[in-house]
């Protein structure tokens, strides 16, 4: 879950480079998904919930602005790694 667009050549860009490296290293053994430009704060809850409902089992929330929502989602979803 990215705070900005992947083409920003900054914080989000580098997180996406890491995601792509994981896919390259592990190949078909791993599937990644991402959502870019997610507003910090309460709006992040819906994105996290949507990812969980879609079957995502590990979520990286890449901004401190997502902390409260991430902690709450982790409490409610102990089988998902945050």
PDB file of N, CA, C and O in Angstrom:
ATOM      1  N   UNK A   1       0.859  -1.155   0.000  1.00  0.00           N
ATOM      2  CA  UNK A   1       0.000   0.000   0.000  1.00  0.00           C
ATOM      3  C   UNK A   1       0.904   1.216   0.000  1.00  0.00           C
ATOM      4  O   UNK A   1       1.713   1.383   0.913  1.00  0.00           O
ATOM      5  N   UNK A   2       0.776   2.009  -1.045  1.00  0.00           N
ATOM      6  CA  UNK A   2       1.677   3.144  -1.245  1.00  0.00           C
ATOM      7  C   UNK A   2       0.982   4.477  -0.995  1.00  0.00           C
ATOM      8  O   UNK A   2      -0.161   4.677  -1.397  1.00  0.00           O
ATOM      9  N   UNK A   3       1.712   5.395  -0.405  1.00  0.00           N
ATOM     10  CA  UNK A   3       1.185   6.716  -0.098  1.00  0.00           C
ATOM     11  C   UNK A   3       1.146   7.617  -1.335  1.00  0.00           C
ATOM     12  O   UNK A   3       0.374   8.557  -1.392  1.00  0.00           O
ATOM     13  N   UNK A   4       1.952   7.318  -2.330  1.00  0.00           N
ATOM     14  CA  UNK A   4       1.991   8.142  -3.541  1.00  0.00           C
ATOM     15  C   UNK A   4       1.960   7.284  -4.786  1.00  0.00           C
ATOM     16  O   UNK A   4       1.834   6.067  -4.713  1.00  0.00           O
ATOM     17  N   UNK A   5       2.121   7.916  -5.941  1.00  0.00           N
ATOM     18  CA  UNK A   5       2.163   7.154  -7.190  1.00  0.00           C
ATOM     19  C   UNK A   5       3.528   6.491  -7.371  1.00  0.00           C
ATOM     20  O   UNK A   5       4.553   7.032  -6.939  1.00  0.00           O
ATOM     21  N   UNK A   6       3.543   5.330  -8.033  1.00  0.00           N
ATOM     22  CA  UNK A   6       4.823   4.625  -8.188  1.00  0.00           C
ATOM     23  C   UNK A   6       5.783   5.373  -9.096  1.00  0.00           C
ATOM     24  O   UNK A   6       6.982   5.163  -9.024  1.00  0.00           O
ATOM     25  N   UNK A   7       5.311   6.278  -9.896  1.00  0.00           N
ATOM     26  CA  UNK A   7       6.177   7.031 -10.789  1.00  0.00           C
ATOM     27  C   UNK A   7       6.772   8.280 -10.177  1.00  0.00           C
ATOM     28  O   UNK A   7       7.354   9.100 -10.885  1.00  0.00           O
ATOM     29  N   UNK A   8       6.688   8.428  -8.859  1.00  0.00           N
ATOM     30  CA  UNK A   8       7.150   9.671  -8.223  1.00  0.00           C
ATOM     31  C   UNK A   8       8.673   9.772  -8.083  1.00  0.00           C
ATOM     32  O   UNK A   8       9.191  10.812  -7.739  1.00  0.00           O
ATOM     33  N   UNK A   9       9.378   8.686  -8.351  1.00  0.00           N
ATOM     34  CA  UNK A   9      10.840   8.631  -8.250  1.00  0.00           C
ATOM     35  C   UNK A   9      11.337   9.013  -6.855  1.00  0.00           C
ATOM     36  O   UNK A   9      12.407   9.562  -6.693  1.00  0.00           O
ATOM     37  N   UNK A  10      10.559   8.706  -5.859  1.00  0.00           N
ATOM     38  CA  UNK A  10      10.936   8.965  -4.472  1.00  0.00           C
ATOM     39  C   UNK A  10      10.622   7.762  -3.621  1.00  0.00           C
ATOM     40  O   UNK A  10      10.914   6.612  -3.969  1.00  0.00           O
ATOM     41  N   UNK A  11       9.983   8.031  -2.481  1.00  0.00           N
ATOM     42  CA  UNK A  11       9.658   7.023  -1.471  1.00  0.00           C
ATOM     43  C   UNK A  11       8.861   5.860  -2.061  1.00  0.00           C
ATOM     44  O   UNK A  11       9.235   4.697  -1.926  1.00  0.00           O
ATOM     45  N   UNK A  12       7.774   6.170  -2.743  1.00  0.00           N
ATOM     46  CA  UNK A  12       6.914   5.123  -3.300  1.00  0.00           C
ATOM     47  C   UNK A  12       7.615   4.380  -4.426  1.00  0.00           C
ATOM     48  O   UNK A  12       7.505   3.154  -4.539  1.00  0.00           O
ATOM     49  N   UNK A  13       8.346   5.085  -5.242  1.00  0.00           N
ATOM     50  CA  UNK A  13       9.087   4.463  -6.337  1.00  0.00           C
ATOM     51  C   UNK A  13      10.030   3.391  -5.797  1.00  0.00           C
ATOM     52  O   UNK A  13      10.098   2.279  -6.326  1.00  0.00           O
ATOM     53  N   UNK A  14      10.762   3.717  -4.736  1.00  0.00           N
ATOM     54  CA  UNK A  14      11.719   2.760  -4.176  1.00  0.00           C
ATOM     55  C   UNK A  14      11.013   1.567  -3.527  1.00  0.00           C
ATOM     56  O   UNK A  14      11.500   0.446  -3.618  1.00  0.00           O
ATOM     57  N   UNK A  15       9.882   1.796  -2.884  1.00  0.00           N
ATOM     58  CA  UNK A  15       9.123   0.660  -2.354  1.00  0.00           C
ATOM     59  C   UNK A  15       8.694  -0.258  -3.494  1.00  0.00           C
ATOM     60  O   UNK A  15       8.737  -1.487  -3.370  1.00  0.00           O
ATOM     61  N   UNK A  16       8.281   0.324  -4.602  1.00  0.00           N
ATOM     62  CA  UNK A  16       7.845  -0.504  -5.726  1.00  0.00           C
ATOM     63  C   UNK A  16       9.024  -1.247  -6.354  1.00  0.00           C
ATOM     64  O   UNK A  16       8.868  -2.379  -6.807  1.00  0.00           O
ATOM     65  N   UNK A  17      10.187  -0.643  -6.362  1.00  0.00           N
ATOM     66  CA  UNK A  17      11.377  -1.345  -6.851  1.00  0.00           C
ATOM     67  C   UNK A  17      11.641  -2.587  -5.996  1.00  0.00           C
ATOM     68  O   UNK A  17      11.995  -3.647  -6.515  1.00  0.00           O
ATOM     69  N   UNK A  18      11.454  -2.470  -4.688  1.00  0.00           N
ATOM     70  CA  UNK A  18      11.607  -3.608  -3.789  1.00  0.00           C
ATOM     71  C   UNK A  18      10.577  -4.690  -4.070  1.00  0.00           C
ATOM     72  O   UNK A  18      10.896  -5.885  -4.090  1.00  0.00           O
ATOM     73  N   UNK A  19       9.343  -4.282  -4.312  1.00  0.00           N
ATOM     74  CA  UNK A  19       8.283  -5.240  -4.648  1.00  0.00           C
ATOM     75  C   UNK A  19       8.632  -5.999  -5.920  1.00  0.00           C
ATOM     76  O   UNK A  19       8.510  -7.228  -5.981  1.00  0.00           O
ATOM     77  N   UNK A  20       9.111  -5.287  -6.907  1.00  0.00           N
ATOM     78  CA  UNK A  20       9.486  -5.928  -8.164  1.00  0.00           C
ATOM     79  C   UNK A  20      10.677  -6.875  -7.986  1.00  0.00           C
ATOM     80  O   UNK A  20      10.723  -7.949  -8.611  1.00  0.00           O
ATOM     81  N   UNK A  21      11.606  -6.516  -7.108  1.00  0.00           N
ATOM     82  CA  UNK A  21      12.752  -7.387  -6.837  1.00  0.00           C
ATOM     83  C   UNK A  21      12.298  -8.688  -6.181  1.00  0.00           C
ATOM     84  O   UNK A  21      12.840  -9.761  -6.475  1.00  0.00           O
ATOM     85  N   UNK A  22      11.303  -8.605  -5.302  1.00  0.00           N
ATOM     86  CA  UNK A  22      10.749  -9.810  -4.676  1.00  0.00           C
ATOM     87  C   UNK A  22      10.151 -10.719  -5.744  1.00  0.00           C
ATOM     88  O   UNK A  22      10.400 -11.924  -5.762  1.00  0.00           O
ATOM     89  N   UNK A  23       9.370 -10.138  -6.660  1.00  0.00           N
ATOM     90  CA  UNK A  23       8.782 -10.937  -7.732  1.00  0.00           C
ATOM     91  C   UNK A  23       9.859 -11.580  -8.604  1.00  0.00           C
ATOM     92  O   UNK A  23       9.754 -12.745  -8.968  1.00  0.00           O
ATOM     93  N   UNK A  24      10.896 -10.815  -8.915  1.00  0.00           N
ATOM     94  CA  UNK A  24      11.977 -11.348  -9.751  1.00  0.00           C
ATOM     95  C   UNK A  24      12.719 -12.478  -9.043  1.00  0.00           C
ATOM     96  O   UNK A  24      13.011 -13.513  -9.637  1.00  0.00           O
ATOM     97  N   UNK A  25      12.978 -12.292  -7.769  1.00  0.00           N
ATOM     98  CA  UNK A  25      13.737 -13.289  -7.009  1.00  0.00           C
ATOM     99  C   UNK A  25      12.943 -14.582  -6.809  1.00  0.00           C
ATOM    100  O   UNK A  25      13.483 -15.676  -6.967  1.00  0.00           O
ATOM    101  N   UNK A  26      11.670 -14.463  -6.457  1.00  0.00           N
ATOM    102  CA  UNK A  26      10.869 -15.638  -6.115  1.00  0.00           C
ATOM    103  C   UNK A  26      10.041 -16.186  -7.272  1.00  0.00           C
ATOM    104  O   UNK A  26       9.469 -17.269  -7.162  1.00  0.00           O
ATOM    105  N   UNK A  27       9.937 -15.440  -8.359  1.00  0.00           N
ATOM    106  CA  UNK A  27       9.209 -15.916  -9.536  1.00  0.00           C
ATOM    107  C   UNK A  27       7.762 -16.250  -9.230  1.00  0.00           C
ATOM    108  O   UNK A  27       7.073 -15.508  -8.528  1.00  0.00           O
ATOM    109  N   UNK A  28       7.317 -17.387  -9.730  1.00  0.00           N
ATOM    110  CA  UNK A  28       5.918 -17.796  -9.573  1.00  0.00           C
ATOM    111  C   UNK A  28       5.565 -18.223  -8.146  1.00  0.00           C
ATOM    112  O   UNK A  28       4.394 -18.468  -7.857  1.00  0.00           O
ATOM    113  N   UNK A  29       6.536 -18.297  -7.253  1.00  0.00           N
ATOM    114  CA  UNK A  29       6.267 -18.710  -5.877  1.00  0.00           C
ATOM    115  C   UNK A  29       5.582 -17.604  -5.069  1.00  0.00           C
ATOM    116  O   UNK A  29       5.071 -17.866  -3.987  1.00  0.00           O
ATOM    117  N   UNK A  30       5.578 -16.397  -5.604  1.00  0.00           N
ATOM    118  CA  UNK A  30       4.965 -15.277  -4.894  1.00  0.00           C
ATOM    119  C   UNK A  30       4.197 -14.410  -5.889  1.00  0.00           C
ATOM    120  O   UNK A  30       4.590 -14.271  -7.042  1.00  0.00           O
ATOM    121  N   UNK A  31       3.089 -13.881  -5.422  1.00  0.00           N
ATOM    122  CA  UNK A  31       2.321 -12.923  -6.220  1.00  0.00           C
ATOM    123  C   UNK A  31       2.183 -11.651  -5.404  1.00  0.00           C
ATOM    124  O   UNK A  31       1.834 -11.706  -4.221  1.00  0.00           O
ATOM    125  N   UNK A  32       2.471 -10.521  -5.990  1.00  0.00           N
ATOM    126  CA  UNK A  32       2.319  -9.259  -5.279  1.00  0.00           C
ATOM    127  C   UNK A  32       1.227  -8.428  -5.938  1.00  0.00           C
ATOM    128  O   UNK A  32       0.955  -8.555  -7.130  1.00  0.00           O
ATOM    129  N   UNK A  33       0.613  -7.611  -5.124  1.00  0.00           N
ATOM    130  CA  UNK A  33      -0.356  -6.626  -5.595  1.00  0.00           C
ATOM    131  C   UNK A  33      -0.029  -5.318  -4.884  1.00  0.00           C
ATOM    132  O   UNK A  33       0.606  -5.325  -3.833  1.00  0.00           O
ATOM    133  N   UNK A  34      -0.470  -4.220  -5.447  1.00  0.00           N
ATOM    134  CA  UNK A  34      -0.254  -2.944  -4.782  1.00  0.00           C
ATOM    135  C   UNK A  34      -1.403  -1.996  -5.089  1.00  0.00           C
ATOM    136  O   UNK A  34      -2.114  -2.154  -6.075  1.00  0.00           O
ATOM    137  N   UNK A  35      -1.566  -1.034  -4.198  1.00  0.00           N
ATOM    138  CA  UNK A  35      -2.497   0.056  -4.391  1.00  0.00           C
ATOM    139  C   UNK A  35      -1.692   1.323  -4.153  1.00  0.00           C
ATOM    140  O   UNK A  35      -1.031   1.454  -3.118  1.00  0.00           O
ATOM    141  N   UNK A  36      -1.716   2.232  -5.113  1.00  0.00           N
ATOM    142  CA  UNK A  36      -0.936   3.450  -4.980  1.00  0.00           C
ATOM    143  C   UNK A  36      -1.822   4.649  -4.641  1.00  0.00           C
ATOM    144  O   UNK A  36      -3.033   4.603  -4.812  1.00  0.00           O
ATOM    145  N   UNK A  37      -1.188   5.671  -4.122  1.00  0.00           N
ATOM    146  CA  UNK A  37      -1.848   6.945  -3.786  1.00  0.00           C
ATOM    147  C   UNK A  37      -2.996   6.774  -2.798  1.00  0.00           C
ATOM    148  O   UNK A  37      -4.072   7.357  -2.964  1.00  0.00           O
ATOM    149  N   UNK A  38      -2.753   6.001  -1.746  1.00  0.00           N
ATOM    150  CA  UNK A  38      -3.761   5.784  -0.693  1.00  0.00           C
ATOM    151  C   UNK A  38      -3.604   6.906   0.337  1.00  0.00           C
ATOM    152  O   UNK A  38      -2.524   7.079   0.896  1.00  0.00           O
ATOM    153  N   UNK A  39      -4.675   7.664   0.597  1.00  0.00           N
ATOM    154  CA  UNK A  39      -4.585   8.736   1.597  1.00  0.00           C
ATOM    155  C   UNK A  39      -4.256   8.179   2.980  1.00  0.00           C
ATOM    156  O   UNK A  39      -4.746   7.121   3.363  1.00  0.00           O
ATOM    157  N   UNK A  40      -3.432   8.895   3.714  1.00  0.00           N
ATOM    158  CA  UNK A  40      -3.139   8.506   5.090  1.00  0.00           C
ATOM    159  C   UNK A  40      -4.356   8.784   5.960  1.00  0.00           C
ATOM    160  O   UNK A  40      -5.153   9.661   5.661  1.00  0.00           O
ATOM    161  N   UNK A  41      -4.487   8.027   7.033  1.00  0.00           N
ATOM    162  CA  UNK A  41      -5.593   8.233   7.954  1.00  0.00           C
ATOM    163  C   UNK A  41      -6.704   7.229   7.748  1.00  0.00           C
ATOM    164  O   UNK A  41      -6.490   6.153   7.187  1.00  0.00           O
ATOM    165  N   UNK A  42      -7.900   7.585   8.188  1.00  0.00           N
ATOM    166  CA  UNK A  42      -9.029   6.634   8.188  1.00  0.00           C
ATOM    167  C   UNK A  42      -9.360   6.025   6.824  1.00  0.00           C
ATOM    168  O   UNK A  42      -9.836   4.896   6.766  1.00  0.00           O
ATOM    169  N   UNK A  43      -9.131   6.739   5.733  1.00  0.00           N
ATOM    170  CA  UNK A  43      -9.431   6.191   4.407  1.00  0.00           C
ATOM    171  C   UNK A  43      -8.617   4.937   4.102  1.00  0.00           C
ATOM    172  O   UNK A  43      -9.022   4.109   3.283  1.00  0.00           O
ATOM    173  N   UNK A  44      -7.491   4.773   4.759  1.00  0.00           N
ATOM    174  CA  UNK A  44      -6.641   3.607   4.525  1.00  0.00           C
ATOM    175  C   UNK A  44      -7.312   2.317   4.980  1.00  0.00           C
ATOM    176  O   UNK A  44      -7.020   1.244   4.445  1.00  0.00           O
ATOM    177  N   UNK A  45      -8.222   2.409   5.931  1.00  0.00           N
ATOM    178  CA  UNK A  45      -8.907   1.221   6.446  1.00  0.00           C
ATOM    179  C   UNK A  45      -9.611   0.454   5.335  1.00  0.00           C
ATOM    180  O   UNK A  45      -9.516  -0.774   5.264  1.00  0.00           O
ATOM    181  N   UNK A  46     -10.297   1.149   4.460  1.00  0.00           N
ATOM    182  CA  UNK A  46     -11.027   0.488   3.386  1.00  0.00           C
ATOM    183  C   UNK A  46     -10.073  -0.245   2.450  1.00  0.00           C
ATOM    184  O   UNK A  46     -10.357  -1.365   2.026  1.00  0.00           O
ATOM    185  N   UNK A  47      -8.941   0.351   2.148  1.00  0.00           N
ATOM    186  CA  UNK A  47      -7.971  -0.294   1.266  1.00  0.00           C
ATOM    187  C   UNK A  47      -7.411  -1.550   1.928  1.00  0.00           C
ATOM    188  O   UNK A  47      -7.317  -2.607   1.297  1.00  0.00           O
ATOM    189  N   UNK A  48      -7.065  -1.451   3.195  1.00  0.00           N
ATOM    190  CA  UNK A  48      -6.558  -2.616   3.932  1.00  0.00           C
ATOM    191  C   UNK A  48      -7.619  -3.718   3.952  1.00  0.00           C
ATOM    192  O   UNK A  48      -7.316  -4.883   3.666  1.00  0.00           O
ATOM    193  N   UNK A  49      -8.846  -3.360   4.276  1.00  0.00           N
ATOM    194  CA  UNK A  49      -9.932  -4.348   4.319  1.00  0.00           C
ATOM    195  C   UNK A  49     -10.152  -5.005   2.957  1.00  0.00           C
ATOM    196  O   UNK A  49     -10.356  -6.217   2.874  1.00  0.00           O
ATOM    197  N   UNK A  50     -10.107  -4.221   1.897  1.00  0.00           N
ATOM    198  CA  UNK A  50     -10.262  -4.774   0.545  1.00  0.00           C
ATOM    199  C   UNK A  50      -9.147  -5.759   0.212  1.00  0.00           C
ATOM    200  O   UNK A  50      -9.393  -6.802  -0.407  1.00  0.00           O
ATOM    201  N   UNK A  51      -7.930  -5.433   0.623  1.00  0.00           N
ATOM    202  CA  UNK A  51      -6.803  -6.341   0.364  1.00  0.00           C
ATOM    203  C   UNK A  51      -7.002  -7.657   1.107  1.00  0.00           C
ATOM    204  O   UNK A  51      -6.785  -8.733   0.547  1.00  0.00           O
ATOM    205  N   UNK A  52      -7.424  -7.574   2.350  1.00  0.00           N
ATOM    206  CA  UNK A  52      -7.658  -8.781   3.148  1.00  0.00           C
ATOM    207  C   UNK A  52      -8.766  -9.630   2.524  1.00  0.00           C
ATOM    208  O   UNK A  52      -8.613 -10.842   2.361  1.00  0.00           O
ATOM    209  N   UNK A  53      -9.867  -8.991   2.143  1.00  0.00           N
ATOM    210  CA  UNK A  53     -10.974  -9.725   1.521  1.00  0.00           C
ATOM    211  C   UNK A  53     -10.561 -10.392   0.208  1.00  0.00           C
ATOM    212  O   UNK A  53     -11.093 -11.432  -0.153  1.00  0.00           O
ATOM    213  N   UNK A  54      -9.595  -9.796  -0.489  1.00  0.00           N
ATOM    214  CA  UNK A  54      -9.153 -10.373  -1.760  1.00  0.00           C
ATOM    215  C   UNK A  54      -8.169 -11.530  -1.557  1.00  0.00           C
ATOM    216  O   UNK A  54      -7.749 -12.161  -2.520  1.00  0.00           O
ATOM    217  N   UNK A  55      -7.776 -11.795  -0.292  1.00  0.00           N
ATOM    218  CA  UNK A  55      -6.912 -12.935  -0.005  1.00  0.00           C
ATOM    219  C   UNK A  55      -5.454 -12.605   0.230  1.00  0.00           C
ATOM    220  O   UNK A  55      -4.636 -13.510   0.386  1.00  0.00           O
ATOM    221  N   UNK A  56      -5.116 -11.335   0.292  1.00  0.00           N
ATOM    222  CA  UNK A  56      -3.726 -10.947   0.565  1.00  0.00           C
ATOM    223  C   UNK A  56      -3.377 -11.408   1.978  1.00  0.00           C
ATOM    224  O   UNK A  56      -4.127 -11.193   2.921  1.00  0.00           O
ATOM    225  N   UNK A  57      -2.218 -12.063   2.126  1.00  0.00           N
ATOM    226  CA  UNK A  57      -1.850 -12.576   3.452  1.00  0.00           C
ATOM    227  C   UNK A  57      -0.656 -11.874   4.075  1.00  0.00           C
ATOM    228  O   UNK A  57      -0.245 -12.201   5.187  1.00  0.00           O
ATOM    229  N   UNK A  58      -0.088 -10.878   3.383  1.00  0.00           N
ATOM    230  CA  UNK A  58       0.985 -10.060   3.934  1.00  0.00           C
ATOM    231  C   UNK A  58       0.826  -8.659   3.352  1.00  0.00           C
ATOM    232  O   UNK A  58       0.741  -8.501   2.140  1.00  0.00           O
ATOM    233  N   UNK A  59       0.753  -7.661   4.232  1.00  0.00           N
ATOM    234  CA  UNK A  59       0.522  -6.289   3.785  1.00  0.00           C
ATOM    235  C   UNK A  59       1.596  -5.373   4.360  1.00  0.00           C
ATOM    236  O   UNK A  59       1.831  -5.356   5.564  1.00  0.00           O
ATOM    237  N   UNK A  60       2.223  -4.628   3.466  1.00  0.00           N
ATOM    238  CA  UNK A  60       3.182  -3.598   3.855  1.00  0.00           C
ATOM    239  C   UNK A  60       2.496  -2.244   3.691  1.00  0.00           C
ATOM    240  O   UNK A  60       2.125  -1.870   2.580  1.00  0.00           O
ATOM    241  N   UNK A  61       2.285  -1.549   4.789  1.00  0.00           N
ATOM    242  CA  UNK A  61       1.748  -0.197   4.725  1.00  0.00           C
ATOM    243  C   UNK A  61       2.942   0.743   4.860  1.00  0.00           C
ATOM    244  O   UNK A  61       3.595   0.779   5.890  1.00  0.00           O
ATOM    245  N   UNK A  62       3.230   1.496   3.815  1.00  0.00           N
ATOM    246  CA  UNK A  62       4.529   2.145   3.663  1.00  0.00           C
ATOM    247  C   UNK A  62       4.600   3.576   4.170  1.00  0.00           C
ATOM    248  O   UNK A  62       5.419   4.356   3.697  1.00  0.00           O
ATOM    249  N   UNK A  63       3.763   3.929   5.143  1.00  0.00           N
ATOM    250  CA  UNK A  63       3.827   5.271   5.723  1.00  0.00           C
ATOM    251  C   UNK A  63       3.391   5.210   7.187  1.00  0.00           C
ATOM    252  O   UNK A  63       2.485   4.460   7.548  1.00  0.00           O
ATOM    253  N   UNK A  64       4.028   6.041   8.017  1.00  0.00           N
ATOM    254  CA  UNK A  64       3.607   6.127   9.414  1.00  0.00           C
ATOM    255  C   UNK A  64       2.167   6.618   9.529  1.00  0.00           C
ATOM    256  O   UNK A  64       1.493   6.366  10.514  1.00  0.00           O
ATOM    257  N   UNK A  65       1.685   7.304   8.501  1.00  0.00           N
ATOM    258  CA  UNK A  65       0.308   7.786   8.497  1.00  0.00           C
ATOM    259  C   UNK A  65      -0.725   6.677   8.439  1.00  0.00           C
ATOM    260  O   UNK A  65      -1.914   6.931   8.626  1.00  0.00           O
ATOM    261  N   UNK A  66      -0.287   5.461   8.176  1.00  0.00           N
ATOM    262  CA  UNK A  66      -1.183   4.300   8.154  1.00  0.00           C
ATOM    263  C   UNK A  66      -1.127   3.495   9.454  1.00  0.00           C
ATOM    264  O   UNK A  66      -1.796   2.477   9.576  1.00  0.00           O
ATOM    265  N   UNK A  67      -0.321   3.937  10.401  1.00  0.00           N
ATOM    266  CA  UNK A  67      -0.023   3.122  11.580  1.00  0.00           C
ATOM    267  C   UNK A  67      -1.270   2.712  12.355  1.00  0.00           C
ATOM    268  O   UNK A  67      -1.462   1.536  12.669  1.00  0.00           O
ATOM    269  N   UNK A  68      -2.120   3.660  12.676  1.00  0.00           N
ATOM    270  CA  UNK A  68      -3.295   3.347  13.503  1.00  0.00           C
ATOM    271  C   UNK A  68      -4.200   2.326  12.803  1.00  0.00           C
ATOM    272  O   UNK A  68      -4.667   1.365  13.423  1.00  0.00           O
ATOM    273  N   UNK A  69      -4.429   2.513  11.521  1.00  0.00           N
ATOM    274  CA  UNK A  69      -5.285   1.602  10.772  1.00  0.00           C
ATOM    275  C   UNK A  69      -4.639   0.224  10.636  1.00  0.00           C
ATOM    276  O   UNK A  69      -5.325  -0.797  10.690  1.00  0.00           O
ATOM    277  N   UNK A  70      -3.327   0.195  10.490  1.00  0.00           N
ATOM    278  CA  UNK A  70      -2.610  -1.068  10.375  1.00  0.00           C
ATOM    279  C   UNK A  70      -2.685  -1.860  11.676  1.00  0.00           C
ATOM    280  O   UNK A  70      -2.931  -3.067  11.666  1.00  0.00           O
ATOM    281  N   UNK A  71      -2.486  -1.182  12.794  1.00  0.00           N
ATOM    282  CA  UNK A  71      -2.554  -1.848  14.101  1.00  0.00           C
ATOM    283  C   UNK A  71      -3.951  -2.429  14.325  1.00  0.00           C
ATOM    284  O   UNK A  71      -4.090  -3.574  14.766  1.00  0.00           O
ATOM    285  N   UNK A  72      -4.990  -1.672  14.015  1.00  0.00           N
ATOM    286  CA  UNK A  72      -6.356  -2.165  14.192  1.00  0.00           C
ATOM    287  C   UNK A  72      -6.634  -3.371  13.293  1.00  0.00           C
ATOM    288  O   UNK A  72      -7.225  -4.353  13.734  1.00  0.00           O
ATOM    289  N   UNK A  73      -6.192  -3.295  12.039  1.00  0.00           N
ATOM    290  CA  UNK A  73      -6.395  -4.417  11.118  1.00  0.00           C
ATOM    291  C   UNK A  73      -5.637  -5.650  11.594  1.00  0.00           C
ATOM    292  O   UNK A  73      -6.140  -6.770  11.495  1.00  0.00           O
ATOM    293  N   UNK A  74      -4.440  -5.456  12.135  1.00  0.00           N
ATOM    294  CA  UNK A  74      -3.646  -6.582  12.632  1.00  0.00           C
ATOM    295  C   UNK A  74      -4.338  -7.260  13.815  1.00  0.00           C
ATOM    296  O   UNK A  74      -4.340  -8.491  13.919  1.00  0.00           O
ATOM    297  N   UNK A  75      -4.927  -6.474  14.681  1.00  0.00           N
ATOM    298  CA  UNK A  75      -5.655  -7.043  15.829  1.00  0.00           C
ATOM    299  C   UNK A  75      -6.844  -7.894  15.361  1.00  0.00           C
ATOM    300  O   UNK A  75      -7.130  -8.939  15.938  1.00  0.00           O
ATOM    301  N   UNK A  76      -7.533  -7.421  14.321  1.00  0.00           N
ATOM    302  CA  UNK A  76      -8.730  -8.099  13.842  1.00  0.00           C
ATOM    303  C   UNK A  76      -8.424  -9.241  12.870  1.00  0.00           C
ATOM    304  O   UNK A  76      -9.302 -10.060  12.591  1.00  0.00           O
ATOM    305  N   UNK A  77      -7.186  -9.298  12.363  1.00  0.00           N
ATOM    306  CA  UNK A  77      -6.818 -10.300  11.352  1.00  0.00           C
ATOM    307  C   UNK A  77      -5.482 -10.949  11.709  1.00  0.00           C
ATOM    308  O   UNK A  77      -4.470 -10.703  11.042  1.00  0.00           O
ATOM    309  N   UNK A  78      -5.458 -11.770  12.738  1.00  0.00           N
ATOM    310  CA  UNK A  78      -4.187 -12.336  13.207  1.00  0.00           C
ATOM    311  C   UNK A  78      -3.506 -13.264  12.193  1.00  0.00           C
ATOM    312  O   UNK A  78      -2.310 -13.539  12.334  1.00  0.00           O
ATOM    313  N   UNK A  79      -4.218 -13.706  11.175  1.00  0.00           N
ATOM    314  CA  UNK A  79      -3.610 -14.581  10.172  1.00  0.00           C
ATOM    315  C   UNK A  79      -2.919 -13.807   9.050  1.00  0.00           C
ATOM    316  O   UNK A  79      -2.283 -14.408   8.187  1.00  0.00           O
ATOM    317  N   UNK A  80      -3.060 -12.488   9.050  1.00  0.00           N
ATOM    318  CA  UNK A  80      -2.420 -11.646   8.048  1.00  0.00           C
ATOM    319  C   UNK A  80      -1.173 -11.037   8.670  1.00  0.00           C
ATOM    320  O   UNK A  80      -1.188 -10.578   9.807  1.00  0.00           O
ATOM    321  N   UNK A  81      -0.090 -11.029   7.923  1.00  0.00           N
ATOM    322  CA  UNK A  81       1.169 -10.451   8.396  1.00  0.00           C
ATOM    323  C   UNK A  81       1.214  -8.990   7.968  1.00  0.00           C
ATOM    324  O   UNK A  81       1.005  -8.666   6.803  1.00  0.00           O
ATOM    325  N   UNK A  82       1.474  -8.107   8.935  1.00  0.00           N
ATOM    326  CA  UNK A  82       1.603  -6.667   8.667  1.00  0.00           C
ATOM    327  C   UNK A  82       2.998  -6.212   8.995  1.00  0.00           C
ATOM    328  O   UNK A  82       3.605  -6.667   9.904  1.00  0.00           O
TER     329      UNK A  82
END
